[in-house]
mmCIF file of C-alpha atoms in Angstrom:
data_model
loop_
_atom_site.group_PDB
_atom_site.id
_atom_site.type_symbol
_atom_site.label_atom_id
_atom_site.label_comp_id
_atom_site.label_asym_id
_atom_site.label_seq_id
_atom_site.Cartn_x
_atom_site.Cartn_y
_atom_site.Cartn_z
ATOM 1 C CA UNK A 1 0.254 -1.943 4.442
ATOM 2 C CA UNK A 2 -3.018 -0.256 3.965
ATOM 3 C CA UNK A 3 -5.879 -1.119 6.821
ATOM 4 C CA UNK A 4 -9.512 -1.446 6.208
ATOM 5 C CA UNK A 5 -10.983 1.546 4.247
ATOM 6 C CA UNK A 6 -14.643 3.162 3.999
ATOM 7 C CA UNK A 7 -16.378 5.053 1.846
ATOM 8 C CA UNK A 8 -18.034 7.407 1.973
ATOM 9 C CA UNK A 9 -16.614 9.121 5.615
ATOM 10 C CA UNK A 10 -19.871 10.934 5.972
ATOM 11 C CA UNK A 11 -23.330 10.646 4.943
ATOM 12 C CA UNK A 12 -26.038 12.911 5.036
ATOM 13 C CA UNK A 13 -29.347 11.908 3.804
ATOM 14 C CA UNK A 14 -32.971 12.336 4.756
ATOM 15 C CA UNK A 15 -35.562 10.282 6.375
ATOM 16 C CA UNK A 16 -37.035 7.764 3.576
ATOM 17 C CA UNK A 17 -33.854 7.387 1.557
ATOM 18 C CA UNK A 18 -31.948 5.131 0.404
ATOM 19 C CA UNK A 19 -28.150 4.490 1.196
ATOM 20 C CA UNK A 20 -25.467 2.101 0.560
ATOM 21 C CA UNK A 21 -21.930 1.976 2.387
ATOM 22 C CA UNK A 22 -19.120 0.357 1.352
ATOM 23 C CA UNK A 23 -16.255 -1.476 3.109
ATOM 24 C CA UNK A 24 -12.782 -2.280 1.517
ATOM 25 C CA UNK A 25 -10.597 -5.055 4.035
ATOM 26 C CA UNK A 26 -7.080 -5.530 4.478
ATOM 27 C CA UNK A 27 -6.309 -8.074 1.697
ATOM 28 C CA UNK A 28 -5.866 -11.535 2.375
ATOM 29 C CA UNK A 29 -8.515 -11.344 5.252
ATOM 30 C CA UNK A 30 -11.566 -13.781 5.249
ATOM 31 C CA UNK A 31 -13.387 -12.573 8.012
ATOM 32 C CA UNK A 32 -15.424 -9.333 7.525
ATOM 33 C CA UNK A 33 -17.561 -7.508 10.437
ATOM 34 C CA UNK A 34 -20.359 -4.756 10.381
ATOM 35 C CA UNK A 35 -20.557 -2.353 13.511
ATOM 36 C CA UNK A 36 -22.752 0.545 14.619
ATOM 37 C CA UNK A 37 -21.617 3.080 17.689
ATOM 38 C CA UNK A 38 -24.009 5.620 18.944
ATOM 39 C CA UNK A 39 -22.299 8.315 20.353
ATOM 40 C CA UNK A 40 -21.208 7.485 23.853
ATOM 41 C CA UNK A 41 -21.294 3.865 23.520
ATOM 42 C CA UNK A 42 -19.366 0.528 22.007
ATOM 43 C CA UNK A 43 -19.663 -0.819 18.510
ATOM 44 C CA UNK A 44 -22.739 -3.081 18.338
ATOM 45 C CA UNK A 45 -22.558 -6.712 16.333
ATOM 46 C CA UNK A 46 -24.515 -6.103 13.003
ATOM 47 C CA UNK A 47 -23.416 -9.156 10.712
ATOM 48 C CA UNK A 48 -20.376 -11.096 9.784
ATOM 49 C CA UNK A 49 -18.876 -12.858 6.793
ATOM 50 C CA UNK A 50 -16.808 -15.615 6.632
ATOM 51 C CA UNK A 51 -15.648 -15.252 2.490
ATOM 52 C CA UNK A 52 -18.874 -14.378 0.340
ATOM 53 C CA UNK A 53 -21.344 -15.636 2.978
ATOM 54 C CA UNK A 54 -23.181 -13.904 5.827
ATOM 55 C CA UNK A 55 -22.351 -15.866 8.462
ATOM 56 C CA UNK A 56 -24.360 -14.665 11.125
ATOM 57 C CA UNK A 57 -26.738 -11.680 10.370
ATOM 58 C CA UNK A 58 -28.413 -11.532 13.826
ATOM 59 C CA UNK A 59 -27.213 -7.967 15.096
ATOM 60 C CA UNK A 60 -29.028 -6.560 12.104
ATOM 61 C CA UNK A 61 -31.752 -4.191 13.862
ATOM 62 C CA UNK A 62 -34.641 -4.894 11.339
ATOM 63 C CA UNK A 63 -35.093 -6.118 7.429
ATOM 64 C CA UNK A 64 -34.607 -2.237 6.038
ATOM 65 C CA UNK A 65 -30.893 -3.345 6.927
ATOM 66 C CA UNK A 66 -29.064 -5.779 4.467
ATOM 67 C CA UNK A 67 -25.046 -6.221 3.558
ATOM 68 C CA UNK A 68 -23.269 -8.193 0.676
ATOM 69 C CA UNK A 69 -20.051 -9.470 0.086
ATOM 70 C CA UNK A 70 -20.301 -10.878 -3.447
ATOM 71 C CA UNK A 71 -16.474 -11.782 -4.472
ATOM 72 C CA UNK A 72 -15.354 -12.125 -0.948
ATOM 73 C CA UNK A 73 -13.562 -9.186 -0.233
ATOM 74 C CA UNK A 74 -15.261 -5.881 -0.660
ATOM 75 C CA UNK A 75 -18.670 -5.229 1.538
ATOM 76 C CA UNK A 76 -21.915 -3.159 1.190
ATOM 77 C CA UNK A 77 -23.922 -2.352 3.614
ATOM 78 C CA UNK A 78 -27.649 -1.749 2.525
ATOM 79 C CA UNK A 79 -29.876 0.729 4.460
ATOM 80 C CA UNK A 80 -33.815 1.083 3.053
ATOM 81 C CA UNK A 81 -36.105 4.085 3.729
ATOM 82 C CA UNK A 82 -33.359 5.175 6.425
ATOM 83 C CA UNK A 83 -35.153 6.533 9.504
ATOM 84 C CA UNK A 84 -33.978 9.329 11.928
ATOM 85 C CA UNK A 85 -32.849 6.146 14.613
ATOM 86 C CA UNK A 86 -30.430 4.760 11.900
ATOM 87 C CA UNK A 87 -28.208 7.747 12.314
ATOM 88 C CA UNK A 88 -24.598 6.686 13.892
ATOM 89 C CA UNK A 89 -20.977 5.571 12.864
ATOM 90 C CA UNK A 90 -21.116 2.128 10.916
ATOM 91 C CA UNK A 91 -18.120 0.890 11.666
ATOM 92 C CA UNK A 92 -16.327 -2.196 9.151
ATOM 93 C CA UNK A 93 -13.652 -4.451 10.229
ATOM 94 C CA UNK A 94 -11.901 -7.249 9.171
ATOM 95 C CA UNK A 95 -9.404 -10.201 10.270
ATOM 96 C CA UNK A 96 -7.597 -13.419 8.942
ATOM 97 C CA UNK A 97 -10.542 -15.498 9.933
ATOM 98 C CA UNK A 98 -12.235 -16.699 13.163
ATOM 99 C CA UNK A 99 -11.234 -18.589 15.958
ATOM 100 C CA UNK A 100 -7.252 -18.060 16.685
ATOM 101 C CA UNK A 101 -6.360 -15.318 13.810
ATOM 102 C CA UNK A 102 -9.248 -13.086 14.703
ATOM 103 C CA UNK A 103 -7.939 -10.367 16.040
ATOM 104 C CA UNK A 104 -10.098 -7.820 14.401
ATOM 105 C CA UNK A 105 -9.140 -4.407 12.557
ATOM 106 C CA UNK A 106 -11.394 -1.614 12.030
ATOM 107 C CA UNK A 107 -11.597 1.188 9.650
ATOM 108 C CA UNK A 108 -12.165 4.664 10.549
ATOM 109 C CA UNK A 109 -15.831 3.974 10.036
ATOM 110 C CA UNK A 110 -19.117 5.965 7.978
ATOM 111 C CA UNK A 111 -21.030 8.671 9.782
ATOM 112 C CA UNK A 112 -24.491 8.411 8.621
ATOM 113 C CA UNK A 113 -26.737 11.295 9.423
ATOM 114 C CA UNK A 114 -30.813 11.032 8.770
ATOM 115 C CA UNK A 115 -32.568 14.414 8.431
ATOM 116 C CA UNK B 1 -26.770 -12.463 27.820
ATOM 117 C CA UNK B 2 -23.125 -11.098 27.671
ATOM 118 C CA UNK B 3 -22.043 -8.055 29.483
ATOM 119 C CA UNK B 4 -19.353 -5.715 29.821
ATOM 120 C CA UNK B 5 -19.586 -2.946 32.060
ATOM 121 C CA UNK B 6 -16.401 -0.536 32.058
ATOM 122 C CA UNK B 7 -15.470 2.067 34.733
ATOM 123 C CA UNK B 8 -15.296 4.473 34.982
ATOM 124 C CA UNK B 9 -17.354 6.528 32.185
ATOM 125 C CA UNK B 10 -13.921 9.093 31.766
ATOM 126 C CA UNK B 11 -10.822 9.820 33.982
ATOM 127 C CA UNK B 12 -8.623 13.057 33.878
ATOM 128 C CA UNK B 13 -4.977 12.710 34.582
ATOM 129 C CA UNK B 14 -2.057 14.794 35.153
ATOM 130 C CA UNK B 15 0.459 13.735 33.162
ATOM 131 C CA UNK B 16 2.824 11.294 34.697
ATOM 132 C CA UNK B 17 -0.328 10.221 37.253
ATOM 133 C CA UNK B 18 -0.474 6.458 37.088
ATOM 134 C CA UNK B 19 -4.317 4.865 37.031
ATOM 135 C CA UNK B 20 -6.196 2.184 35.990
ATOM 136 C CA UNK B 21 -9.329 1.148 34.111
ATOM 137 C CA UNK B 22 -11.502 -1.664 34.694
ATOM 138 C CA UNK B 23 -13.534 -3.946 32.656
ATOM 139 C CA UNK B 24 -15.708 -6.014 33.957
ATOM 140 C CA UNK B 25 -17.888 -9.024 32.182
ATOM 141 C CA UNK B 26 -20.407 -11.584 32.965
ATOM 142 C CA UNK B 27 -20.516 -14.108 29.694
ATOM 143 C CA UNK B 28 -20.771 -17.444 29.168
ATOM 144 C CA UNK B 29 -17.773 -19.266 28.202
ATOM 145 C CA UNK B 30 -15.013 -16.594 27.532
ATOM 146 C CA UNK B 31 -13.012 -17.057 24.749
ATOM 147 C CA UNK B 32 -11.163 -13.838 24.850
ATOM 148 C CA UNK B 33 -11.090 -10.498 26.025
ATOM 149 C CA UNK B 34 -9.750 -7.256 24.122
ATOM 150 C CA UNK B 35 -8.893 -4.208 24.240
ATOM 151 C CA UNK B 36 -8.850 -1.048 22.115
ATOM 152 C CA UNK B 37 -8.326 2.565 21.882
ATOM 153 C CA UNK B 38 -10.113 5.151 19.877
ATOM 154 C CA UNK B 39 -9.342 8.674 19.183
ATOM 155 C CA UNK B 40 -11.876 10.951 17.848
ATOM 156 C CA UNK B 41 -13.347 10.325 14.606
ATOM 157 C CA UNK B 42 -11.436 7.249 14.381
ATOM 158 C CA UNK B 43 -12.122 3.245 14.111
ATOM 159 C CA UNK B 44 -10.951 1.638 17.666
ATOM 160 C CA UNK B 45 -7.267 0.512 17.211
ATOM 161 C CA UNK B 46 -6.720 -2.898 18.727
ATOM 162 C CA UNK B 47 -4.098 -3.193 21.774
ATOM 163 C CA UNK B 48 -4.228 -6.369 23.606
ATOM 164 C CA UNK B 49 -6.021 -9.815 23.701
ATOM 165 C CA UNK B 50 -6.324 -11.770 26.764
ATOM 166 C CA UNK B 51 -7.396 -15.562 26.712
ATOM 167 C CA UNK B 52 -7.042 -16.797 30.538
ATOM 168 C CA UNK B 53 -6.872 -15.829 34.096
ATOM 169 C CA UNK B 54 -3.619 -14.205 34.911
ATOM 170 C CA UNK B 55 -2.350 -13.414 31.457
ATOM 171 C CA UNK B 56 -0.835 -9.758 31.286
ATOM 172 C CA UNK B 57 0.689 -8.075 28.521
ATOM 173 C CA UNK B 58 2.162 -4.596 28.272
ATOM 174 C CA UNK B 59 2.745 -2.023 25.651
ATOM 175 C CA UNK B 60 4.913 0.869 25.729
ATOM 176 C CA UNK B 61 2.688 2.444 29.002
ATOM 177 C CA UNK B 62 -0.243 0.142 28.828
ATOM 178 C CA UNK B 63 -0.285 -3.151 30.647
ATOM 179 C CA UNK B 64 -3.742 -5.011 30.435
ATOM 180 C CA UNK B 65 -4.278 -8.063 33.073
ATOM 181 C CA UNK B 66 -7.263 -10.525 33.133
ATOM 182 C CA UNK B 67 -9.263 -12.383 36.225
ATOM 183 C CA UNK B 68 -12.567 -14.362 35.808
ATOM 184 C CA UNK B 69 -14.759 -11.576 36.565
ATOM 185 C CA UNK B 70 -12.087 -8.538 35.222
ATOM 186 C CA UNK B 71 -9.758 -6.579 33.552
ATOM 187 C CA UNK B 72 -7.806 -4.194 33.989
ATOM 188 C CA UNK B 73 -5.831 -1.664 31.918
ATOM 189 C CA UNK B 74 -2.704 0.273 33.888
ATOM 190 C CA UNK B 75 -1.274 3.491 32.750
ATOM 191 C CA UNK B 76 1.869 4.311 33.557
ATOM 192 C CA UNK B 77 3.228 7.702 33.382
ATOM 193 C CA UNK B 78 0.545 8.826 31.096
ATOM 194 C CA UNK B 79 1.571 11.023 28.194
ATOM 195 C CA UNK B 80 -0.875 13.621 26.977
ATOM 196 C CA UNK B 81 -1.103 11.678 23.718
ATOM 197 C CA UNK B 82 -2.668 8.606 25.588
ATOM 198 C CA UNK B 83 -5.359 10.497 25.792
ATOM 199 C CA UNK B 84 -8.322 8.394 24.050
ATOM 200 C CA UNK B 85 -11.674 6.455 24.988
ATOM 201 C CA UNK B 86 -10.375 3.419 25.633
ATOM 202 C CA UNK B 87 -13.151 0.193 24.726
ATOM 203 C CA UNK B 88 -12.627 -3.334 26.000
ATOM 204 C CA UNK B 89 -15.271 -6.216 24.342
ATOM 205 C CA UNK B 90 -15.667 -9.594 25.302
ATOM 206 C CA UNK B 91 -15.795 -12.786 22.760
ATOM 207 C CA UNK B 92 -17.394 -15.965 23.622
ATOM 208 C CA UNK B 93 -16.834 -19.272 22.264
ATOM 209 C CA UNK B 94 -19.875 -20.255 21.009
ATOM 210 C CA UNK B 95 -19.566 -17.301 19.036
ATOM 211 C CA UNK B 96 -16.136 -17.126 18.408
ATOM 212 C CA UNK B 97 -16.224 -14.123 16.170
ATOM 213 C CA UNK B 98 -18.852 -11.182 17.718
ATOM 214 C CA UNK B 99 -16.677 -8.548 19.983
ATOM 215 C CA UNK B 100 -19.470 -7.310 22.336
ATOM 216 C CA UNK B 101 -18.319 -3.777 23.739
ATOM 217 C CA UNK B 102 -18.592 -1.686 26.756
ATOM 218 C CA UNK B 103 -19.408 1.664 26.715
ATOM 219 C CA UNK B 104 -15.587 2.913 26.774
ATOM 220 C CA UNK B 105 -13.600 5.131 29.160
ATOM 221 C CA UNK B 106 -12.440 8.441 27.924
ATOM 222 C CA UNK B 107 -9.235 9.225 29.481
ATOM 223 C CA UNK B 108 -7.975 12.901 29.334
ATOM 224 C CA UNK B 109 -4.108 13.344 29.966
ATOM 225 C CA UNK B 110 -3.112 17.249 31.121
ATOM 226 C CA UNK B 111 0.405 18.482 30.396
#
């Protein structure tokens, strides 16, 4: 079946701008995850939905960032007057919901570059 | 705060050279402990979870086994197309959903 889906792959915008990412999930899951990965390292928490609600939004790095889920299934991930330091691979996963089914799946992620 | 410190940083094999990779965490209250590979340009593809000390599980070449302080993933008879950065992350249970990473090892299999 199809996995977890981004768009767009790549991103290239300059400092100031505004950009939006989007996040399709494997249907049927619940759970939805945002990630960033700087090259060389892991994926870093950013938020996570549990259906339409932001369930915990702590890993987002400051209030330029914001994400939505409105029908429960498709994300966007929000990012105002991008700076240089936003640039990385935002990663999107998703899994049949927390606790015991929450073995997470991740899509082949957005590379965001900020001139 | 949670950590997860993986060694080491990458590891070049000959193929058919047997080797391990550790993970090791300090967290409160483990839950679970994963692993994944990633190839370039990729999302990390999930391998193995491991809930409690002494669990092992295997997959084709890959074995992945779990103490209170570690984990380890075994090669066997690497192939050149193991070749990947492999990322273990650690889940708590007071946050039973956040995967917090280590920094990877990139493993390089030679024909």
């Amino acid at each position: 079946g199809a996995g977890v889906s981004q768009t767009p792959s790549n991103k290239v915008t300059e400092k100031g701008k505004y950009v939006e990412l989007r996040c399709d999930p494997i249907s049927g899951h619940t759970a939805l995850y945002w990630y960033r990965q700087s090259l060389g390292q892991g994926p870093e928490f950013l938020i996570y939905f549990q259906g339409t609600g932001a369930a915990d939004d702590s890993g987002l790095p400051n209030d330029r960032f914001f994400a939505v889920r409105p029908e429960g299934s498709v994300s966007t991930l929000k990012i105002q007057r991008t700076e240089r330091g936003d640039s990385a691979v935002y990663l999107c996963a998703s899994s049949l919901g927390a606790g015991e089914y929450n073995e997470q799946f991740f899509g082949p992620g957005t590379r965001l570059t900020v001139l | 705060e949670d950590q997860v410190t993986q060694s080491p940083e990458a590891l070049r094999l000959q193929e058919g050279e047997s080797s391990s990779l550790n993970c090791s965490y300090t967290v409160s209250g483990l839950r679970g402990l994963f692993w994944y590979r990633q190839d370039p340009g990729k999302g990390p593809e999930f391998l193995f979870t491991l809930y409690s000390a002494g669990e092992e599980k295997e997959k084709e070449r890959l074995k992945a086994t779990l103490t209170k302080k570690e984990s380890f993933l075994h090669i066997t008879a690497p192939k050149p197309e193991d070749s990947a950065t492999y990322l273990c992350a650690v889940q708590v249970r007071s946050n039973d959903y956040k995967l917090s990473f280590g920094a990877g090892t990139t493993v390089t299999v030679r024909a």
